[in-house]
Amino acid sequence: MHVPVHILAARLPRWLLPAQWPSQGGQPLLADLHLEQGRVRGLAPHDPDFSAPAGRAWHLNGALLLPGLVDAHTHLDKAFTLARMGPVKPGLLGAIEAMMVDRQGWTEADIHARASRALQWAYEAGTVHLRTHCDWWEPEAQPLAWNVLRELAQEWAGRLTLERVALIPLHLCAERETALRLARTVAASGPGALLGGFVHSTNWNPQALRHLFEAAQQCDLNVDLHVDEELHSGALGLATTAALVQELGFEGHVVCGHTCALAVQDDATALATLDAVARTPITLVTLPLTNLLLQDATTGRTPRQRGLTLVKEAHARGIPVLIASDNVQDPFCPVGSFDPLEALATGVLAAQLEQPFDRWSEALCRADWLRRGARALPLQAGSAADLVIFTQADAWGFPSRTQPRVVLRQGRVVSGQAPAAWSPSSTPIPVRSLA
Ligand SMILES: [Zn+2]
C-alpha cells in the first residue's frame, strides 16, 4: 500500500508542534496526520479510538516523523570529483588548488552525471529543497556548470526544488560595473538563481562586498555568501555584511554560510556581531562536515579546534540556523552522502547540540528560512504531504539509526518500505467522523 490516508501515532519534533500541544510524561503526545490528495488535511494529538478502513492507515507506534528535508548549502558542480584526483594538500586553500586543476577537464556531460547522482541521493534521503553553489571564475564567461544546473532544476521540478548560487570570488566585484554585469547575468538566467560570493580575509575588500549587495539590490536577487570560512579572528565578513544589509536597507534575503571565524574571536566581539545579525533577516548555515575537515588542518598535526560557528549563541538570539552538507566526495571533503541527517549527526558531536530531534531537526526542515517574507512552519494543514518517517530511530538516540526511512512525496512512498507492523489489521473497521 503506497498511499496511506491516515498516519497515526507519529512522534513529531517539539519545534513543529503548537505551544498548546498536550504532553505526557514530559514528552509531546503522538500525532495523527490525515492526508487528502497528497496534502495534509489535518494534524491532531493521537486519538487511540480513531479507526480507519483497513489498508488506509499506518499506525506508526511512535516512529519519528519529519517534514521533507532541506539541504541549504551544497556544491553539485564539484561533487564526486575526488576519486579521480591525486593527493590533495590539506586545508581550504589546498582543496581550491586541486579543484582548479580538475575543472580543466569538465564537460557538460561530466557535470550532469555527477550532479544527477547527487540529486538522486538527496531525493532518496527525503530532501525536497536543495541549494547548490556554482563556482564562477570569470567576470565575462558563464561557467559550464551554471547552465547544466539550470537544466537539472527543470528536470527535477516537481520532485525537488533546486536553487543555484553564483559563487563569485569577491575580487570580481571590486569594480561596481563588473558586479552589476554579473548580477544581471545571474538574474537573467531564470528562476532559482542567487548572487553569491566567497568572502575571506585573503581577498577582503569591503568595497567589493558593498558592490555585490548594491548589484543584488538593483537586480532583485537574494544573496548567499561563503563568509569567514577560516579561523582568523580578524575576519570581518559577517560583521560587515550585517552592517551593509542594515545600511542599504537590503530588501532581498541573505544567507551567510560557515562564519567559522566567530569561534576564535573574543566573546565580546563575536557576540556583538551576532547581536547585529539578529537585527537583520540573515540566516546562518553551518557546515559541520567540511568545517571539521578543513579548519585547523595541517599535515601531520591533530586539529585542536572545531571550526564551527557559534550555533548555540545564534539560536539563543533567534537567528535562523540551518545545518547542511556542503562538499561531498570532492577535495574539500572526502566523505558525505547528500543526506542532511549525516550533517546533523556530525553537528551534534562537533557543537554538542542538545535535543537533536526536538530542537535541532528544525535546522534541516525550514525552507522558509531561505526566502523573503513571513515565516511558515512546514507540515501544516494544506501543505504537501512530503514526509520522512524513520523506522528504527527514537527521540533519545536521534539521529543515530536514521538510515532506514520511508520517504513520502505528496502522500506517496518514493523511497523505503513501510514495515508490515504499521498496517496490522486487514479487517475493515468503521470510520469515525473526524469532526
Ligand atoms: Zn560551500
CSV table of C-alpha atoms and ligand atoms in Angstrom, one decimal:
chain,number,residue,atom,x,y,z
A,1,MET,CA,0.0,0.0,0.0
A,2,HIS,CA,1.6,3.2,-1.1
A,3,VAL,CA,-1.0,5.8,-0.3
A,4,PRO,CA,-1.9,5.9,3.3
A,5,VAL,CA,-4.7,8.3,4.2
A,6,HIS,CA,-4.1,8.3,7.9
A,7,ILE,CA,-0.7,8.3,9.6
A,8,LEU,CA,-1.4,7.6,13.2
A,9,ALA,CA,0.7,7.8,16.4
A,10,ALA,CA,3.7,9.6,14.8
A,11,ARG,CA,6.3,11.3,17.1
A,12,LEU,CA,6.8,14.8,15.8
A,13,PRO,CA,9.6,17.2,16.9
A,14,ARG,CA,8.6,19.7,19.5
A,15,TRP,CA,9.6,22.7,17.3
A,16,LEU,CA,6.9,21.7,14.8
A,17,LEU,CA,4.0,21.4,17.4
A,18,PRO,CA,1.9,24.3,18.6
A,19,ALA,CA,2.7,25.6,22.1
A,20,GLN,CA,-0.6,24.2,23.5
A,21,TRP,CA,0.1,20.6,22.2
A,22,PRO,CA,-0.5,18.2,25.1
A,23,SER,CA,2.3,16.3,26.8
A,24,GLN,CA,2.5,13.1,28.7
A,25,GLY,CA,5.4,12.2,30.9
A,26,GLY,CA,7.4,15.2,29.7
A,27,GLN,CA,7.0,14.1,26.1
A,28,PRO,CA,4.7,15.6,23.5
A,29,LEU,CA,1.7,13.3,22.7
A,30,LEU,CA,2.0,11.4,19.5
A,31,ALA,CA,0.3,12.9,16.5
A,32,ASP,CA,-2.2,11.7,13.9
A,33,LEU,CA,-1.9,13.1,10.3
A,34,HIS,CA,-4.8,12.9,8.0
A,35,LEU,CA,-4.0,13.2,4.3
A,36,GLU,CA,-6.1,14.1,1.3
A,37,GLN,CA,-5.0,14.2,-2.4
A,38,GLY,CA,-1.3,14.3,-1.4
A,39,ARG,CA,-1.7,17.1,1.1
A,40,VAL,CA,-2.1,17.3,4.9
A,41,ARG,CA,-5.7,17.8,5.7
A,42,GLY,CA,-5.3,17.8,9.5
A,43,LEU,CA,-2.9,17.2,12.3
A,44,ALA,CA,-4.1,16.4,15.8
A,45,PRO,CA,-3.0,14.7,19.0
A,46,HIS,CA,-3.2,10.9,18.6
A,47,ASP,CA,-6.7,9.5,19.2
A,48,PRO,CA,-6.4,5.9,20.3
A,49,ASP,CA,-10.1,5.3,19.4
A,50,PHE,CA,-9.7,6.5,15.9
A,51,SER,CA,-10.4,3.8,13.4
A,52,ALA,CA,-9.9,3.8,9.7
A,53,PRO,CA,-10.7,1.4,6.8
A,54,ALA,CA,-8.2,-1.4,6.8
A,55,GLY,CA,-5.3,-0.7,4.5
A,56,ARG,CA,-5.9,3.1,4.6
A,57,ALA,CA,-3.9,3.8,7.8
A,58,TRP,CA,-0.4,3.4,9.1
A,59,HIS,CA,0.0,3.0,12.8
A,60,LEU,CA,3.5,4.3,13.5
A,61,ASN,CA,3.6,3.4,17.1
A,62,GLY,CA,5.8,6.4,17.9
A,63,ALA,CA,8.1,6.3,14.9
A,64,LEU,CA,9.8,9.7,14.3
A,65,LEU,CA,8.4,11.8,11.5
A,66,LEU,CA,9.9,14.9,9.9
A,67,PRO,CA,8.7,17.2,7.1
A,68,GLY,CA,10.6,17.0,3.8
A,69,LEU,CA,14.3,17.9,4.3
A,70,VAL,CA,16.2,21.0,3.2
A,71,ASP,CA,19.8,20.9,2.2
A,72,ALA,CA,20.7,24.6,2.2
A,73,HIS,CA,24.3,24.5,1.0
A,74,THR,CA,25.9,22.0,-1.4
A,75,HIS,CA,28.3,22.1,-4.3
A,76,LEU,CA,26.9,19.9,-7.1
A,77,ASP,CA,29.4,21.1,-9.6
A,78,LYS,CA,32.3,19.7,-7.6
A,79,ALA,CA,30.6,16.5,-6.2
A,80,PHE,CA,32.2,13.2,-6.7
A,81,THR,CA,35.4,14.5,-8.2
A,82,LEU,CA,37.8,13.2,-5.5
A,83,ALA,CA,38.1,9.7,-6.8
A,84,ARG,CA,40.0,10.9,-10.0
A,85,MET,CA,42.4,13.3,-8.3
A,86,GLY,CA,45.9,12.7,-7.0
A,87,PRO,CA,46.9,13.7,-3.5
A,88,VAL,CA,45.3,16.9,-2.2
A,89,LYS,CA,47.1,19.3,0.2
A,90,PRO,CA,45.2,19.8,3.5
A,91,GLY,CA,43.1,22.8,4.2
A,92,LEU,CA,40.7,25.0,2.3
A,93,LEU,CA,43.3,26.6,0.0
A,94,GLY,CA,44.9,23.2,-0.9
A,95,ALA,CA,41.4,22.0,-1.9
A,96,ILE,CA,40.8,25.0,-4.1
A,97,GLU,CA,44.1,24.4,-5.8
A,98,ALA,CA,43.2,20.7,-6.6
A,99,MET,CA,39.8,21.8,-7.9
A,100,MET,CA,41.3,24.3,-10.3
A,101,VAL,CA,43.3,21.5,-11.9
A,102,ASP,CA,40.3,19.1,-12.1
A,103,ARG,CA,37.9,21.6,-13.6
A,104,GLN,CA,40.0,21.9,-16.7
A,105,GLY,CA,38.6,18.5,-17.8
A,106,TRP,CA,35.0,19.3,-17.0
A,107,THR,CA,32.3,18.8,-19.7
A,108,GLU,CA,28.6,19.3,-19.6
A,109,ALA,CA,28.1,15.6,-19.6
A,110,ASP,CA,30.5,15.0,-16.7
A,111,ILE,CA,28.8,17.7,-14.6
A,112,HIS,CA,25.4,16.5,-15.4
A,113,ALA,CA,26.2,12.9,-14.5
A,114,ARG,CA,27.8,13.8,-11.2
A,115,ALA,CA,25.1,16.3,-10.2
A,116,SER,CA,22.4,13.9,-11.1
A,117,ARG,CA,23.8,11.3,-8.9
A,118,ALA,CA,23.9,13.8,-6.1
A,119,LEU,CA,20.2,14.8,-6.7
A,120,GLN,CA,19.2,11.1,-6.7
A,121,TRP,CA,20.9,10.5,-3.3
A,122,ALA,CA,19.3,13.7,-1.9
A,123,TYR,CA,15.9,12.7,-3.2
A,124,GLU,CA,16.1,9.2,-1.6
A,125,ALA,CA,17.2,10.8,1.7
A,126,GLY,CA,14.0,12.8,1.7
A,127,THR,CA,15.2,16.2,0.6
A,128,VAL,CA,12.7,18.4,-1.1
A,129,HIS,CA,14.7,21.6,-1.4
A,130,LEU,CA,18.4,21.8,-2.2
A,131,ARG,CA,20.6,24.8,-2.8
A,132,THR,CA,23.8,24.4,-4.7
A,133,HIS,CA,26.6,26.9,-5.1
A,134,CYS,CA,28.4,27.0,-8.5
A,135,ASP,CA,32.0,28.3,-8.8
A,136,TRP,CA,32.1,31.3,-11.1
A,137,TRP,CA,35.6,32.3,-12.0
A,138,GLU,CA,35.4,34.8,-14.9
A,139,PRO,CA,33.9,38.2,-15.0
A,140,GLU,CA,32.6,37.6,-18.5
A,141,ALA,CA,32.2,33.9,-19.2
A,142,GLN,CA,29.5,31.8,-17.5
A,143,PRO,CA,30.8,28.6,-16.0
A,144,LEU,CA,29.8,25.4,-17.8
A,145,ALA,CA,28.1,24.1,-14.7
A,146,TRP,CA,25.7,27.1,-14.4
A,147,ASN,CA,23.6,26.0,-17.4
A,148,VAL,CA,23.8,22.3,-16.5
A,149,LEU,CA,22.4,23.1,-13.1
A,150,ARG,CA,19.6,25.2,-14.6
A,151,GLU,CA,18.6,22.3,-16.8
A,152,LEU,CA,18.7,20.0,-13.8
A,153,ALA,CA,16.4,22.3,-11.9
A,154,GLN,CA,13.9,21.8,-14.7
A,155,GLU,CA,14.5,18.1,-15.0
A,156,TRP,CA,13.9,17.7,-11.2
A,157,ALA,CA,11.0,20.1,-10.9
A,158,GLY,CA,8.1,18.5,-9.1
A,159,ARG,CA,10.5,16.2,-7.2
A,160,LEU,CA,13.0,18.6,-5.7
A,161,THR,CA,13.4,22.4,-5.7
A,162,LEU,CA,16.9,23.1,-6.9
A,163,GLU,CA,18.3,26.7,-6.3
A,164,ARG,CA,21.7,27.7,-7.6
A,165,VAL,CA,24.0,30.4,-6.3
A,166,ALA,CA,26.7,32.0,-8.4
A,167,LEU,CA,29.8,31.7,-6.2
A,168,ILE,CA,31.9,34.6,-7.2
A,169,PRO,CA,35.3,35.4,-5.7
A,170,LEU,CA,34.9,38.8,-4.0
A,171,HIS,CA,37.6,40.5,-6.1
A,172,LEU,CA,35.5,40.2,-9.2
A,173,CYS,CA,33.2,42.8,-7.5
A,174,ALA,CA,35.9,45.3,-6.9
A,175,GLU,CA,34.5,47.4,-9.9
A,176,ARG,CA,30.9,48.4,-9.4
A,177,GLU,CA,30.2,47.9,-13.1
A,178,THR,CA,31.5,44.3,-13.2
A,179,ALA,CA,29.4,43.4,-10.1
A,180,LEU,CA,26.3,44.8,-11.8
A,181,ARG,CA,27.1,43.0,-15.0
A,182,LEU,CA,27.5,39.7,-13.1
A,183,ALA,CA,24.3,40.3,-11.2
A,184,ARG,CA,22.4,41.0,-14.4
A,185,THR,CA,23.7,37.8,-16.0
A,186,VAL,CA,22.6,35.8,-12.9
A,187,ALA,CA,19.2,37.4,-12.8
A,188,ALA,CA,18.6,36.8,-16.5
A,189,SER,CA,19.4,33.1,-16.1
A,190,GLY,CA,16.0,32.1,-14.9
A,191,PRO,CA,14.3,31.3,-11.6
A,192,GLY,CA,16.1,29.9,-8.6
A,193,ALA,CA,19.3,31.9,-9.2
A,194,LEU,CA,21.0,33.8,-6.4
A,195,LEU,CA,24.1,36.0,-6.2
A,196,GLY,CA,26.9,34.7,-4.0
A,197,GLY,CA,30.4,35.3,-3.1
A,198,PHE,CA,33.5,33.9,-1.4
A,199,VAL,CA,34.3,36.4,1.4
A,200,HIS,CA,37.6,35.6,3.1
A,201,SER,CA,40.4,37.5,4.8
A,202,THR,CA,42.7,36.6,1.9
A,203,ASN,CA,40.5,38.5,-0.6
A,204,TRP,CA,38.9,41.0,1.8
A,205,ASN,CA,37.6,44.1,0.1
A,206,PRO,CA,34.7,45.8,1.9
A,207,GLN,CA,34.0,48.0,-1.1
A,208,ALA,CA,33.6,44.9,-3.3
A,209,LEU,CA,31.1,43.5,-0.8
A,210,ARG,CA,29.2,46.7,-0.9
A,211,HIS,CA,29.1,46.5,-4.7
A,212,LEU,CA,27.8,42.9,-4.5
A,213,PHE,CA,24.9,43.9,-2.4
A,214,GLU,CA,24.1,47.0,-4.4
A,215,ALA,CA,24.1,44.9,-7.6
A,216,ALA,CA,21.9,42.3,-6.0
A,217,GLN,CA,19.5,45.0,-4.8
A,218,GLN,CA,19.4,46.5,-8.3
A,219,CYS,CA,18.6,43.1,-9.9
A,220,ASP,CA,16.2,42.0,-7.2
A,221,LEU,CA,18.4,39.0,-6.3
A,222,ASN,CA,18.7,37.2,-3.0
A,223,VAL,CA,22.3,36.7,-1.7
A,224,ASP,CA,24.1,33.7,-0.3
A,225,LEU,CA,27.7,34.1,0.8
A,226,HIS,CA,30.5,31.9,1.9
A,227,VAL,CA,31.7,34.1,4.8
A,228,ASP,CA,34.7,33.9,7.1
A,229,GLU,CA,35.3,30.3,6.4
A,230,GLU,CA,38.5,30.4,8.4
A,231,LEU,CA,39.8,30.5,12.0
A,232,HIS,CA,41.2,34.1,11.7
A,233,SER,CA,40.0,36.3,14.4
A,234,GLY,CA,40.4,39.4,12.3
A,235,ALA,CA,37.9,38.2,9.6
A,236,LEU,CA,35.3,40.9,9.1
A,237,GLY,CA,32.9,39.4,6.5
A,238,LEU,CA,29.9,38.7,8.7
A,239,ALA,CA,30.1,41.9,10.7
A,240,THR,CA,30.4,43.9,7.6
A,241,THR,CA,27.6,42.0,5.9
A,242,ALA,CA,25.2,42.7,8.8
A,243,ALA,CA,26.1,46.4,8.7
A,244,LEU,CA,25.7,46.6,4.9
A,245,VAL,CA,22.3,44.9,5.0
A,246,GLN,CA,21.1,47.5,7.5
A,247,GLU,CA,22.7,50.5,5.9
A,248,LEU,CA,21.5,49.7,2.4
A,249,GLY,CA,18.0,48.6,3.6
A,250,PHE,CA,18.6,45.5,1.5
A,251,GLU,CA,15.3,44.0,0.5
A,252,GLY,CA,16.4,40.6,-0.5
A,253,HIS,CA,17.0,37.6,1.7
A,254,VAL,CA,20.6,36.9,2.9
A,255,VAL,CA,22.3,33.7,3.9
A,256,CYS,CA,25.7,33.6,5.4
A,257,GLY,CA,27.4,30.2,5.3
A,258,HIS,CA,30.3,29.0,7.5
A,259,THR,CA,31.1,32.1,9.6
A,260,CYS,CA,33.7,29.9,11.4
A,261,ALA,CA,35.8,33.0,12.5
A,262,LEU,CA,33.3,33.8,15.2
A,263,ALA,CA,34.6,30.7,17.1
A,264,VAL,CA,38.1,32.3,17.5
A,265,GLN,CA,37.1,35.9,18.2
A,266,ASP,CA,36.8,37.1,21.8
A,267,ASP,CA,33.3,36.7,23.2
A,268,ALA,CA,32.5,40.4,23.3
A,269,THR,CA,33.4,40.8,19.6
A,270,ALA,CA,31.7,37.7,18.4
A,271,LEU,CA,28.5,38.2,20.4
A,272,ALA,CA,28.3,41.9,19.3
A,273,THR,CA,28.4,40.6,15.7
A,274,LEU,CA,25.6,38.1,16.4
A,275,ASP,CA,23.5,40.8,18.1
A,276,ALA,CA,23.9,42.8,14.8
A,277,VAL,CA,23.0,39.7,12.7
A,278,ALA,CA,19.9,39.2,14.9
A,279,ARG,CA,18.6,42.7,13.9
A,280,THR,CA,18.7,41.7,10.2
A,281,PRO,CA,16.9,38.9,8.3
A,282,ILE,CA,20.2,37.0,7.8
A,283,THR,CA,20.0,33.2,8.0
A,284,LEU,CA,23.2,31.4,9.0
A,285,VAL,CA,24.2,28.0,7.6
A,286,THR,CA,26.7,25.8,9.4
A,287,LEU,CA,28.5,23.0,7.6
A,288,PRO,CA,30.0,20.7,10.3
A,289,LEU,CA,31.5,18.1,8.0
A,290,THR,CA,33.7,20.3,5.9
A,291,ASN,CA,34.5,22.7,8.8
A,292,LEU,CA,35.8,19.8,10.9
A,293,LEU,CA,37.9,18.6,8.0
A,294,LEU,CA,39.2,21.9,6.6
A,295,GLN,CA,39.6,24.2,9.6
A,296,ASP,CA,42.7,23.9,11.7
A,297,ALA,CA,44.1,21.4,9.1
A,298,THR,CA,47.8,20.8,8.9
A,299,THR,CA,49.6,17.7,7.7
A,300,GLY,CA,50.8,15.5,10.5
A,301,ARG,CA,49.2,17.5,13.2
A,302,THR,CA,46.0,16.7,15.1
A,303,PRO,CA,43.5,19.6,14.8
A,304,ARG,CA,42.9,21.4,18.1
A,305,GLN,CA,39.9,23.5,17.1
A,306,ARG,CA,36.5,22.5,15.7
A,307,GLY,CA,35.9,25.3,13.2
A,308,LEU,CA,32.2,25.6,13.7
A,309,THR,CA,30.4,28.9,14.0
A,310,LEU,CA,28.6,29.8,17.3
A,311,VAL,CA,25.4,27.9,16.6
A,312,LYS,CA,24.0,27.9,20.1
A,313,GLU,CA,24.6,31.6,20.6
A,314,ALA,CA,22.9,32.3,17.3
A,315,HIS,CA,20.0,30.1,18.2
A,316,ALA,CA,19.6,31.8,21.5
A,317,ARG,CA,19.3,35.1,19.7
A,318,GLY,CA,16.5,33.8,17.4
A,319,ILE,CA,18.8,33.8,14.4
A,320,PRO,CA,17.7,31.1,11.9
A,321,VAL,CA,20.5,28.5,11.7
A,322,LEU,CA,20.4,25.7,9.1
A,323,ILE,CA,22.7,22.7,9.0
A,324,ALA,CA,23.8,21.5,5.6
A,325,SER,CA,26.0,19.1,3.7
A,326,ASP,CA,28.4,21.4,1.8
A,327,ASN,CA,31.0,19.4,-0.2
A,328,VAL,CA,30.6,15.7,-0.9
A,329,GLN,CA,33.4,13.4,-2.1
A,330,ASP,CA,35.5,16.2,-3.6
A,331,PRO,CA,38.9,17.6,-2.5
A,332,PHE,CA,37.1,19.8,0.1
A,333,CYS,CA,35.5,16.8,1.8
A,334,PRO,CA,36.1,13.1,1.0
A,335,VAL,CA,33.0,11.9,2.9
A,336,GLY,CA,29.3,12.9,2.7
A,337,SER,CA,26.2,11.5,1.1
A,338,PHE,CA,23.8,14.3,0.5
A,339,ASP,CA,21.8,13.1,3.5
A,340,PRO,CA,21.1,16.1,5.8
A,341,LEU,CA,20.9,13.7,8.7
A,342,GLU,CA,24.6,12.9,8.3
A,343,ALA,CA,25.4,16.6,8.6
A,344,LEU,CA,23.2,16.9,11.7
A,345,ALA,CA,24.8,13.8,13.3
A,346,THR,CA,28.2,15.5,12.8
A,347,GLY,CA,26.9,18.8,14.2
A,348,VAL,CA,25.5,17.1,17.3
A,349,LEU,CA,29.0,15.9,18.2
A,350,ALA,CA,31.0,18.9,17.0
A,351,ALA,CA,28.8,21.5,18.6
A,352,GLN,CA,27.4,19.4,21.4
A,353,LEU,CA,23.8,20.1,20.3
A,354,GLU,CA,21.1,19.3,22.9
A,355,GLN,CA,17.8,17.7,21.9
A,356,PRO,CA,18.8,16.9,18.3
A,357,PHE,CA,15.3,15.7,17.4
A,358,ASP,CA,13.0,18.1,19.4
A,359,ARG,CA,15.1,21.2,18.7
A,360,TRP,CA,17.8,20.8,16.1
A,361,SER,CA,16.0,18.8,13.4
A,362,GLU,CA,14.4,22.1,12.6
A,363,ALA,CA,17.7,23.1,11.1
A,364,LEU,CA,17.1,20.5,8.4
A,365,CYS,CA,13.5,21.4,7.6
A,366,ARG,CA,13.0,25.2,7.3
A,367,ALA,CA,12.9,26.1,3.6
A,368,ASP,CA,11.2,29.3,4.6
A,369,TRP,CA,14.5,30.4,6.2
A,370,LEU,CA,15.9,30.6,2.7
A,371,ARG,CA,13.4,33.1,1.3
A,372,ARG,CA,12.0,36.5,1.9
A,373,GLY,CA,8.8,37.2,3.7
A,374,ALA,CA,6.8,35.7,6.6
A,375,ARG,CA,7.9,32.5,8.3
A,376,ALA,CA,5.8,29.4,7.7
A,377,LEU,CA,6.2,26.2,9.5
A,378,PRO,CA,6.1,23.1,7.3
A,379,LEU,CA,3.5,20.3,7.7
A,380,GLN,CA,0.5,22.5,8.4
A,381,ALA,CA,-3.0,21.8,7.2
A,382,GLY,CA,-2.9,22.3,3.4
A,383,SER,CA,0.8,21.7,3.0
A,384,ALA,CA,2.1,18.9,0.7
A,385,ALA,CA,2.4,15.6,2.4
A,386,ASP,CA,6.2,15.4,2.0
A,387,LEU,CA,7.3,13.3,4.9
A,388,VAL,CA,10.3,11.4,6.2
A,389,ILE,CA,9.5,8.6,8.7
A,390,PHE,CA,12.3,6.9,10.5
A,391,THR,CA,11.6,3.2,11.1
A,392,GLN,CA,14.2,2.5,13.7
A,393,ALA,CA,15.3,5.7,15.3
A,394,ASP,CA,13.9,7.2,18.6
A,395,ALA,CA,13.9,10.7,20.0
A,396,TRP,CA,16.7,9.9,22.5
A,397,GLY,CA,19.3,8.4,20.2
A,398,PHE,CA,18.4,10.6,17.2
A,399,PRO,CA,20.0,10.9,14.7
A,400,SER,CA,21.5,7.5,15.2
A,401,ARG,CA,19.7,4.7,13.3
A,402,THR,CA,18.0,7.2,10.9
A,403,GLN,CA,19.3,5.5,7.8
A,404,PRO,CA,16.3,3.2,7.5
A,405,ARG,CA,13.5,5.6,6.5
A,406,VAL,CA,10.3,5.8,4.4
A,407,VAL,CA,10.1,8.9,2.2
A,408,LEU,CA,6.7,10.1,1.1
A,409,ARG,CA,6.2,12.8,-1.6
A,410,GLN,CA,2.7,14.2,-1.9
A,411,GLY,CA,1.5,11.3,0.2
A,412,ARG,CA,3.1,8.5,-2.0
A,413,VAL,CA,6.0,6.4,-1.0
A,414,VAL,CA,9.0,7.2,-3.2
A,415,SER,CA,11.8,5.6,-1.2
A,416,GLY,CA,12.0,2.9,1.5
A,417,GLN,CA,9.4,0.4,2.6
A,418,ALA,CA,6.7,0.7,5.3
A,419,PRO,CA,7.1,-2.0,7.9
A,420,ALA,CA,4.3,-4.6,7.9
A,421,ALA,CA,3.7,-3.7,11.6
A,422,TRP,CA,2.4,-0.3,10.5
A,423,SER,CA,-0.7,-1.9,8.8
A,424,PRO,CA,-1.6,-4.7,11.3
A,425,SER,CA,-5.3,-5.0,10.5
A,426,SER,CA,-6.9,-6.5,7.4
A,427,THR,CA,-10.5,-6.3,8.8
A,428,PRO,CA,-12.5,-3.2,7.7
A,429,ILE,CA,-13.3,-1.0,10.7
A,430,PRO,CA,-16.0,1.7,10.5
A,431,VAL,CA,-14.5,5.2,10.1
A,432,ARG,CA,-15.3,7.6,12.9
A,433,SER,CA,-16.0,11.2,11.9
A,434,LEU,CA,-13.0,13.4,12.1
A,435,ALA,CA,-15.2,16.4,13.0
B,1,ZN,ZN,30.4,25.7,0.5
